Every structure is written in C-alpha cells, then in structure tokens.
Coordinates of C-alpha atoms in Angstrom, one line a residue:
M9 CA 112.0 173.1 87.0
I10 CA 110.9 176.6 86.3
P11 CA 109.6 177.1 82.8
W12 CA 111.8 179.8 81.0
T13 CA 108.7 181.6 79.9
E14 CA 108.0 182.5 83.7
K15 CA 111.6 182.6 84.6
Y16 CA 112.5 185.3 81.8
R17 CA 109.0 187.0 81.6
P18 CA 109.8 190.8 81.3
T19 CA 109.7 192.8 84.5
K20 CA 110.2 196.3 82.9
L21 CA 109.0 197.7 79.5
S22 CA 112.3 198.0 78.2
E23 CA 112.7 194.4 78.2
V24 CA 109.6 193.9 75.9
Y25 CA 111.2 193.9 72.5
G26 CA 109.3 194.7 69.2
Q27 CA 106.1 196.2 70.6
D28 CA 107.2 200.0 71.0
K29 CA 103.5 201.3 69.9
A30 CA 101.8 198.9 72.4
K31 CA 104.3 200.0 75.2
A32 CA 103.8 203.8 74.6
L33 CA 99.8 203.3 74.2
A34 CA 99.7 201.3 77.6
L35 CA 101.8 203.5 79.5
D36 CA 99.6 206.4 78.4
F37 CA 96.6 204.7 79.3
V38 CA 97.5 203.9 82.9
K39 CA 99.1 207.3 83.6
N40 CA 96.4 209.3 82.0
F41 CA 93.5 206.9 83.2
K42 CA 91.1 209.8 84.6
N43 CA 91.1 211.3 81.3
Q44 CA 90.5 208.4 79.3
R45 CA 87.1 208.4 77.5
K46 CA 87.2 204.4 77.1
K47 CA 88.3 202.6 80.2
G48 CA 89.4 199.4 78.5
L49 CA 92.5 198.5 76.3
L50 CA 92.5 195.4 74.5
F51 CA 95.4 193.7 72.9
Y52 CA 95.1 191.3 70.3
G53 CA 96.9 189.1 67.8
Q54 CA 98.4 185.6 67.7
S55 CA 100.0 183.7 70.6
G56 CA 103.4 184.5 71.8
T57 CA 103.8 187.9 70.7
G58 CA 103.9 189.5 74.5
K59 CA 100.4 190.8 75.2
T60 CA 100.1 189.3 78.6
A61 CA 103.9 189.9 79.5
L62 CA 103.7 193.6 78.5
V63 CA 100.6 194.2 81.0
Y64 CA 102.8 192.5 83.8
A65 CA 105.9 194.6 82.9
L66 CA 104.0 197.6 83.1
A67 CA 102.2 196.9 86.4
N68 CA 105.9 196.1 88.1
E69 CA 107.5 199.1 86.4
L70 CA 104.6 201.4 87.8
G71 CA 104.4 199.7 91.1
L72 CA 100.8 198.7 90.7
E73 CA 99.2 195.5 91.9
I74 CA 97.6 193.3 89.0
L75 CA 94.7 191.2 89.3
E76 CA 94.4 188.6 86.3
L77 CA 91.0 186.8 85.5
N78 CA 90.4 184.4 83.0
A79 CA 87.5 185.1 80.6
S80 CA 87.0 181.5 79.9
D81 CA 85.4 181.3 83.6
F82 CA 82.7 183.7 82.6
R83 CA 79.9 181.5 81.3
N84 CA 76.9 184.0 81.9
K85 CA 75.9 187.3 83.1
Q86 CA 75.9 186.1 87.0
Q87 CA 79.2 184.9 86.7
I88 CA 80.7 188.1 85.3
K89 CA 78.9 190.1 88.1
D90 CA 80.4 187.8 90.7
I91 CA 83.8 187.4 89.3
V92 CA 84.6 191.0 87.7
G93 CA 82.2 193.0 89.7
R94 CA 84.2 191.7 93.0
A95 CA 87.5 192.1 91.5
L96 CA 86.6 196.3 90.6
G97 CA 85.0 196.6 94.2
Q98 CA 88.2 195.3 95.9
R99 CA 90.7 197.9 96.9
S100 CA 94.5 197.4 96.2
L101 CA 96.1 196.0 99.3
F102 CA 99.8 195.9 98.5
S103 CA 100.3 199.2 96.3
S104 CA 98.8 202.7 95.6
G105 CA 96.9 201.3 92.6
K106 CA 95.7 198.4 90.6
I107 CA 95.2 197.0 87.1
I108 CA 92.9 194.4 86.0
L109 CA 93.9 192.0 83.2
I110 CA 91.2 190.0 81.6
D111 CA 92.9 187.3 79.6
E112 CA 91.8 184.8 76.8
L113 CA 88.7 186.8 76.2
D114 CA 87.9 184.6 73.2
G115 CA 86.7 182.1 75.8
V116 CA 83.8 184.6 77.0
S117 CA 80.3 182.9 76.1
G118 CA 78.8 184.4 73.1
T119 CA 75.7 182.2 72.7
K120 CA 74.2 180.9 75.8
D121 CA 73.9 184.3 77.6
R122 CA 74.3 187.3 75.5
G123 CA 73.8 189.7 78.4
G124 CA 77.0 188.5 79.7
L125 CA 79.2 190.3 77.4
R126 CA 77.0 193.3 77.7
E127 CA 77.5 193.1 81.6
L128 CA 81.4 193.2 81.1
I129 CA 81.0 196.2 78.8
R130 CA 79.1 198.0 81.8
F131 CA 81.8 197.0 84.2
I132 CA 84.5 198.5 82.0
S133 CA 82.6 201.6 81.5
D134 CA 82.2 202.3 85.3
S135 CA 85.7 201.0 86.2
K136 CA 88.0 202.9 88.7
Y137 CA 90.8 201.1 87.6
P138 CA 92.4 200.4 84.2
I139 CA 91.4 197.4 82.6
F140 CA 93.5 195.2 80.0
L141 CA 92.1 192.9 77.9
V142 CA 93.7 190.1 75.8
C143 CA 92.5 187.7 72.9
N144 CA 93.7 186.1 69.8
D145 CA 90.8 186.8 67.4
F146 CA 89.0 190.1 68.2
W147 CA 87.1 190.0 65.0
S148 CA 85.1 187.2 66.2
Q149 CA 81.2 187.8 65.9
K150 CA 80.5 187.1 69.5
L151 CA 82.8 190.2 70.5
R152 CA 81.3 192.5 68.2
P153 CA 79.5 194.6 70.9
L154 CA 82.7 195.4 72.4
R155 CA 84.4 196.8 69.7
T156 CA 83.4 200.3 70.1
K157 CA 83.5 200.6 73.8
I158 CA 87.2 200.2 74.3
Q159 CA 90.7 201.1 72.7
K160 CA 92.4 198.4 70.9
L161 CA 95.8 197.4 69.2
E162 CA 97.0 194.6 67.5
F163 CA 100.4 193.0 68.3
K164 CA 102.2 192.0 65.2
P165 CA 104.7 188.6 65.4
L166 CA 108.1 189.6 66.5
D167 CA 110.6 190.1 63.9
L168 CA 113.8 187.9 63.8
L169 CA 115.8 190.4 65.0
A170 CA 113.6 190.9 68.4
V171 CA 113.7 187.0 68.7
R172 CA 117.4 186.9 68.5
R173 CA 117.8 189.3 71.3
I174 CA 115.5 187.2 73.4
I175 CA 117.1 184.0 72.7
F176 CA 120.5 185.4 73.2
K177 CA 120.0 186.7 77.0
I178 CA 118.3 183.1 77.7
S179 CA 121.1 181.2 76.1
K180 CA 123.8 183.2 77.7
N181 CA 122.3 182.5 81.1
E182 CA 121.5 179.0 80.5
G183 CA 125.0 178.0 79.1
F184 CA 123.8 176.6 75.6
S185 CA 124.3 177.8 72.1
V186 CA 121.9 177.8 69.0
T187 CA 123.4 178.1 65.6
E188 CA 122.1 181.0 63.2
Q189 CA 120.5 178.4 60.8
A190 CA 118.8 176.4 63.7
L191 CA 117.5 179.6 65.2
I192 CA 115.9 180.7 61.7
K193 CA 114.3 177.3 61.3
L194 CA 112.9 177.4 64.8
F195 CA 111.4 181.0 64.0
Q196 CA 109.9 179.7 61.0
L197 CA 108.4 176.7 62.8
T198 CA 106.9 178.6 65.6
K199 CA 105.5 181.5 63.3
G200 CA 106.3 184.2 65.7
D201 CA 105.0 182.5 68.7
V202 CA 107.9 183.4 71.2
R203 CA 106.5 181.5 74.0
A204 CA 106.3 178.3 71.7
L205 CA 110.0 179.2 70.8
I206 CA 111.2 179.4 74.3
N207 CA 109.4 176.1 75.4
D208 CA 111.1 174.2 72.4
L209 CA 114.6 175.7 73.4
Q210 CA 114.4 174.5 77.0
C211 CA 113.2 171.1 76.1
L212 CA 116.1 170.7 73.5
S213 CA 118.8 172.4 75.7
S214 CA 117.9 169.6 78.5
I215 CA 119.4 167.2 75.8
T216 CA 122.5 169.1 74.3
N217 CA 124.2 172.2 75.1
K218 CA 124.4 173.1 71.4
I219 CA 121.4 173.4 69.1
T220 CA 121.7 172.6 65.5
E221 CA 119.1 171.9 62.8
K222 CA 119.5 168.2 63.6
E223 CA 117.8 168.7 66.8
L224 CA 114.8 170.3 65.3
E225 CA 113.7 167.4 63.3
S226 CA 111.3 166.4 65.9
L227 CA 109.7 170.0 66.0
D228 CA 108.4 169.6 62.3
L229 CA 105.1 168.4 63.7
R230 CA 104.2 172.1 64.2
E231 CA 103.6 172.7 60.5
K232 CA 100.4 170.3 60.9
T233 CA 99.4 171.5 64.2
Q234 CA 96.8 174.1 62.8
E235 CA 95.0 171.4 60.8
I236 CA 95.1 168.8 63.7
F237 CA 93.6 171.6 66.1
Q238 CA 90.6 172.4 63.6
A239 CA 89.8 168.5 63.4
I240 CA 90.0 168.0 67.4
K241 CA 87.9 171.0 68.0
K242 CA 85.2 169.4 65.3
V243 CA 85.4 166.1 67.2
L244 CA 85.3 167.5 70.9
Q245 CA 82.8 170.4 70.4
T246 CA 80.4 169.2 68.0
R247 CA 78.1 166.0 67.4
D248 CA 78.4 165.5 63.9
A249 CA 82.2 164.9 63.3
L250 CA 82.1 162.1 60.8
G251 CA 85.0 162.2 58.4
A252 CA 86.9 165.0 60.6
F253 CA 90.3 163.3 60.1
N254 CA 89.9 162.9 56.4
N255 CA 92.7 164.4 54.4
L256 CA 94.9 164.9 57.6
N257 CA 98.6 164.3 57.3
F258 CA 98.8 162.5 60.6
N259 CA 98.8 158.7 61.5
F260 CA 96.4 157.0 64.0
D261 CA 99.1 156.8 66.5
E262 CA 99.6 160.7 66.7
L263 CA 95.6 161.0 66.8
F264 CA 95.0 159.0 69.7
L265 CA 97.8 160.9 71.5
W266 CA 96.1 164.4 70.8
L267 CA 92.8 163.1 71.9
D268 CA 94.0 161.5 75.0
E269 CA 95.6 164.8 76.0
N270 CA 92.7 167.2 75.4
L271 CA 89.5 164.8 76.0
P272 CA 89.6 165.9 80.1
L273 CA 89.4 169.7 78.9
I274 CA 86.0 169.2 77.3
Y275 CA 84.4 165.9 78.7
H276 CA 83.8 165.4 82.5
G277 CA 82.0 162.7 84.4
K278 CA 80.1 160.0 82.4
E279 CA 80.8 161.9 79.1
L280 CA 84.7 161.4 79.8
A281 CA 84.2 157.8 80.9
K282 CA 82.3 156.9 77.4
A283 CA 84.7 158.8 75.5
Y284 CA 87.4 156.9 77.0
D285 CA 85.8 153.5 76.2
V286 CA 85.4 154.8 72.8
L287 CA 89.1 155.5 72.5
S288 CA 90.2 152.2 74.0
L289 CA 87.8 150.1 71.6
A290 CA 89.7 151.9 68.9
D291 CA 93.0 151.0 70.2
I292 CA 92.0 147.4 70.1
Y293 CA 91.3 147.5 66.5
K294 CA 94.6 149.3 66.1
R295 CA 96.5 146.5 67.8
R296 CA 94.7 144.0 65.8
I297 CA 95.8 145.7 62.5
G298 CA 99.3 145.4 63.8
R299 CA 99.3 141.8 64.9
R300 CA 96.9 140.2 62.1
Q301 CA 97.2 142.9 59.4
H302 CA 93.4 143.1 59.4
W303 CA 93.5 146.6 57.5
R304 CA 89.7 146.7 56.9
F305 CA 89.8 147.7 60.7
L306 CA 91.0 151.3 59.7
S307 CA 87.5 152.5 58.9
Y308 CA 86.3 151.3 62.1
I309 CA 89.2 153.4 63.7
D310 CA 88.5 156.3 61.9
T311 CA 84.5 156.3 62.8
L312 CA 85.4 155.6 66.5
L313 CA 88.0 158.4 66.9
S314 CA 85.8 160.9 65.2
H315 CA 81.8 160.4 65.1
G316 CA 82.2 157.9 68.0
I317 CA 83.6 160.3 70.5
A318 CA 81.7 163.1 69.2
V319 CA 78.3 161.7 70.2
C320 CA 79.5 160.6 73.9
K321 CA 78.4 164.4 74.9
A322 CA 74.7 165.2 75.4
R323 CA 75.2 168.6 73.7
E324 CA 77.5 170.7 71.5
K325 CA 80.1 172.5 73.5
P326 CA 80.7 175.9 71.7
G327 CA 83.3 178.6 72.6
F328 CA 87.2 178.8 72.8
I329 CA 89.0 176.2 74.1
K330 CA 92.8 176.2 74.4
Y331 CA 93.9 172.8 73.4
N332 CA 97.5 171.1 74.2
N333 CA 99.9 169.7 72.2
P334 CA 100.6 165.9 73.2
T335 CA 103.4 166.1 75.9
R336 CA 104.2 162.1 75.5
I337 CA 105.5 162.7 71.7
L338 CA 108.3 165.2 72.9
K339 CA 109.1 163.3 76.0
L340 CA 109.6 160.1 73.9
W341 CA 111.7 161.7 71.5
M342 CA 113.8 163.3 74.3
A343 CA 114.3 159.9 76.0
K344 CA 115.1 158.5 72.3
Q345 CA 117.8 161.4 71.7
R346 CA 119.3 160.6 75.3
N347 CA 119.7 156.9 74.5
L348 CA 121.2 157.6 71.1
K349 CA 124.0 159.3 72.6
K350 CA 124.3 156.8 75.1
K351 CA 124.6 154.1 72.4
E352 CA 127.3 156.0 70.5
I353 CA 129.4 156.2 73.4
A354 CA 128.6 152.3 74.1
I355 CA 129.6 151.5 70.6
K356 CA 133.0 153.4 71.0
L357 CA 133.5 151.7 74.4
A358 CA 132.8 148.2 73.2
K359 CA 135.3 148.7 70.3
K360 CA 138.0 149.7 72.9
T361 CA 137.3 147.0 75.6
H362 CA 136.4 144.1 73.1
C363 CA 133.0 143.6 74.6
S364 CA 129.6 143.7 73.3
V365 CA 127.7 147.0 72.8
K366 CA 124.7 145.5 75.1
Q367 CA 127.5 144.9 77.6
A368 CA 129.2 148.5 77.3
M369 CA 125.6 150.0 77.6
K370 CA 125.2 148.3 81.0
D371 CA 128.7 149.4 82.0
L372 CA 128.3 153.0 81.2
D373 CA 125.4 153.1 84.0
F374 CA 128.1 152.3 86.5
L375 CA 130.8 154.4 85.0
R376 CA 128.6 157.4 84.5
H377 CA 128.7 158.1 88.5
G378 CA 132.7 158.2 88.5
L379 CA 132.6 160.1 85.1
R380 CA 130.6 163.0 86.7
S381 CA 132.6 163.1 90.1
D382 CA 136.2 162.6 89.0
E383 CA 136.9 165.3 86.5
N384 CA 140.4 163.6 85.5
F385 CA 139.0 160.2 85.1
R386 CA 136.1 162.0 82.7
E387 CA 138.8 164.1 80.6
N388 CA 141.1 160.8 80.0
F389 CA 137.7 158.8 79.1
V390 CA 136.5 161.7 76.8
S391 CA 140.0 161.8 75.0
E392 CA 140.7 158.1 75.0
L393 CA 137.0 157.3 73.1
R394 CA 137.5 160.7 71.0
L395 CA 134.1 161.8 72.3
K396 CA 132.6 165.2 70.9
D397 CA 128.8 166.0 71.3
E398 CA 128.1 162.5 73.0
Q399 CA 129.7 163.7 76.2
D400 CA 126.8 165.8 76.9
W401 CA 125.2 162.6 77.8
I402 CA 127.6 162.1 80.7
K403 CA 126.7 165.6 82.4
K404 CA 122.8 165.3 82.1

C-alpha cells in the first residue's frame, strides 16, 4: 500500500498550499542562481508544513534532477567531504540542471567534529548548483556558523483552509468522507503537521468510509507525544536518566512500546542486546504485578526503564534523532475497531437466527465471502439486519 504522503506529494508549485512566500523565493533562487550572493536556501519550521515537498515540486516543474542527502549521515568533516563533495562534483545525467537537497539538517554533528559544519559551509559557498537545506530548529546553537552564510525562510503551520483543500482532494480520490467537526479536531491534534494528519486519515479510512469524531478517540495520544519524546531522548541519548518518566501521563504498557520501537535507532550490537535484556526484566516485574498484585515492583520497573536502559551504552549519544511513534498501538486499535463492527453485526444476526453471538461470529467469517461476491445477497442481508455503518466491515 502506497503511503498517501507519497501518492499525493505535490508535483508542481501550484499544488503546494499556504506557502506562497516560500514558493516565490524558491523559484527566484533557482532561476537566478548565478546572481545569488548566498548559494544556499534553508527552509525551517515544524514537521509536516511542506518544506521538502516544495523543493521536489519545484524541481519537477522546472525539469531539474534532484539529489537528496540526509544530514544525519554527516558525522564528521571527512564524511561531509565524501558525501556532499561527490554530489556537487557529479554532472546531471537526466536533465539540464540539478538541485541538491540536504534534509534533516538538525542531525548534522555539532559536537564531535566542529569542522564538519564549516566544511559544509565551504561546499555551499562554492556550489555550481542550487542547494536547499531543510531543518526543524534553525536556531539550534550548533547551526550558528551557518546563519549568515545562507538565505533562510520559516515555514509557518498551514491554516485550516489550506488543510481542507488538501484533504478534500484526497478524500474525493480515495472515496471517503470526513465530517467538519472531525477535520477540525484532527487539525488541532496534529498541530499543523499535515504529514501526520494525512497518515492518520489513511489509517482511519481503512476502517470506515465516514470519519467522525468517534474515530479520532485513539488519536488523543498525540497530546502527550512531546512529553514522551523528551523522556525517551533522555533515556536513549544520556547516561543519567533516573526519574526520566516521573510526572508523565503515560502508563507502563505504553512506555514499553515506545522503548521497543525506538531502541534500535540508537543502540547497536552488544548495547542493544543489553538494553533489551533490561527491558525484558522490567516486563517480568510488570507481569508479577498483574498476577500477584505486588505493586512494590513499580519502583523497580521505573528504574529499569529509565536509568537501567540508559547505562547500557558506553557513552552519551548527542545529536538529533527522529523518534517514531509505536506502530503497534494503532494496529491494535484498528484491529479492535474492525472486530467491534463484526460483533455488532453478529449481535443482530444472532437475534434474527436465534443462535448465540459466538456462533454468529463464526458464521460471519463464512458468510462474508458470499456477501462480497453477491450484490443481491448483500443488499438483502443489510436490509434484513438494518445495518448502517457496520456494513463497512463486509467490504474491507
């Protein structure tokens, strides 16, 4: 299944909504590149506002080749020489020109090798091709040497009108609808991150063709996401993380999922093995609480998940890391929602056929094949049981 963020990525500047100033600046930067005093243009701002999408749309519209580099791969001066230098030295193969895109600039090393960023600045100053840079926090101290050497523009979060235009196009093509109240709530939950909003809609539309406020209940977790990101960063990137999860509005089940999802991003080899040993030991204590109600073990779990995992690494690991939300939570919720619709149908079927709900659940697995292939059978079935939203389960 193609992610909608890729499927509906803008292919021309007119499809990039809400960033008119950035579009004009980017177009002028490329068309008049030879006259530009500063050879790099940096877009910064929160995730999901269209920074990278705009660069791709511009390249496609002007027929330019685009070469994307990820700054998190630049760990020292030599790597910048090898990666960026090679990219700038290669001639365009498939078009009359080329654009260099350096994404996630936040990830460039700013402590181990301070010469690395200066090497990047040198390459930008001497570049024969337009260089676009993208980051979230341009005012980070480690990026200070770059500030006077490039042009820059902040991307503001999109307003509701721009988001509505994007979602209307997607919903029309994908055959689902979103109520106005649901769209407003989703807009508030994602805080202007259109990428996150589209990903949520793709997940929800796999369950129902009509998205209302009820379907958004599982997404309230995002309100707490920034808190957990900071706590996870402290545990995985420092060695003094005792009490990192204090005062967090999260239960331990959720913390286990967050750590399990993100441990491989930081830890490798023996460090990863040791960290998972600690995580599994904490899980043993969690199960003992559930079985024997030994609540004194909570303090053990807290220590193991925070300081216990933090000291599994030999040294601190500074820098920008893009952490992931646990995918298992959403998958479990989606499975539960599908099963709820099935159970609602089974209750009505059991009442009509005078059998148990358990037996009706089993029968539905068999009936579903006929309901999908025989339109008359499906219409009669839906009419007889007076199904409404539940009938979405039949088609999925």
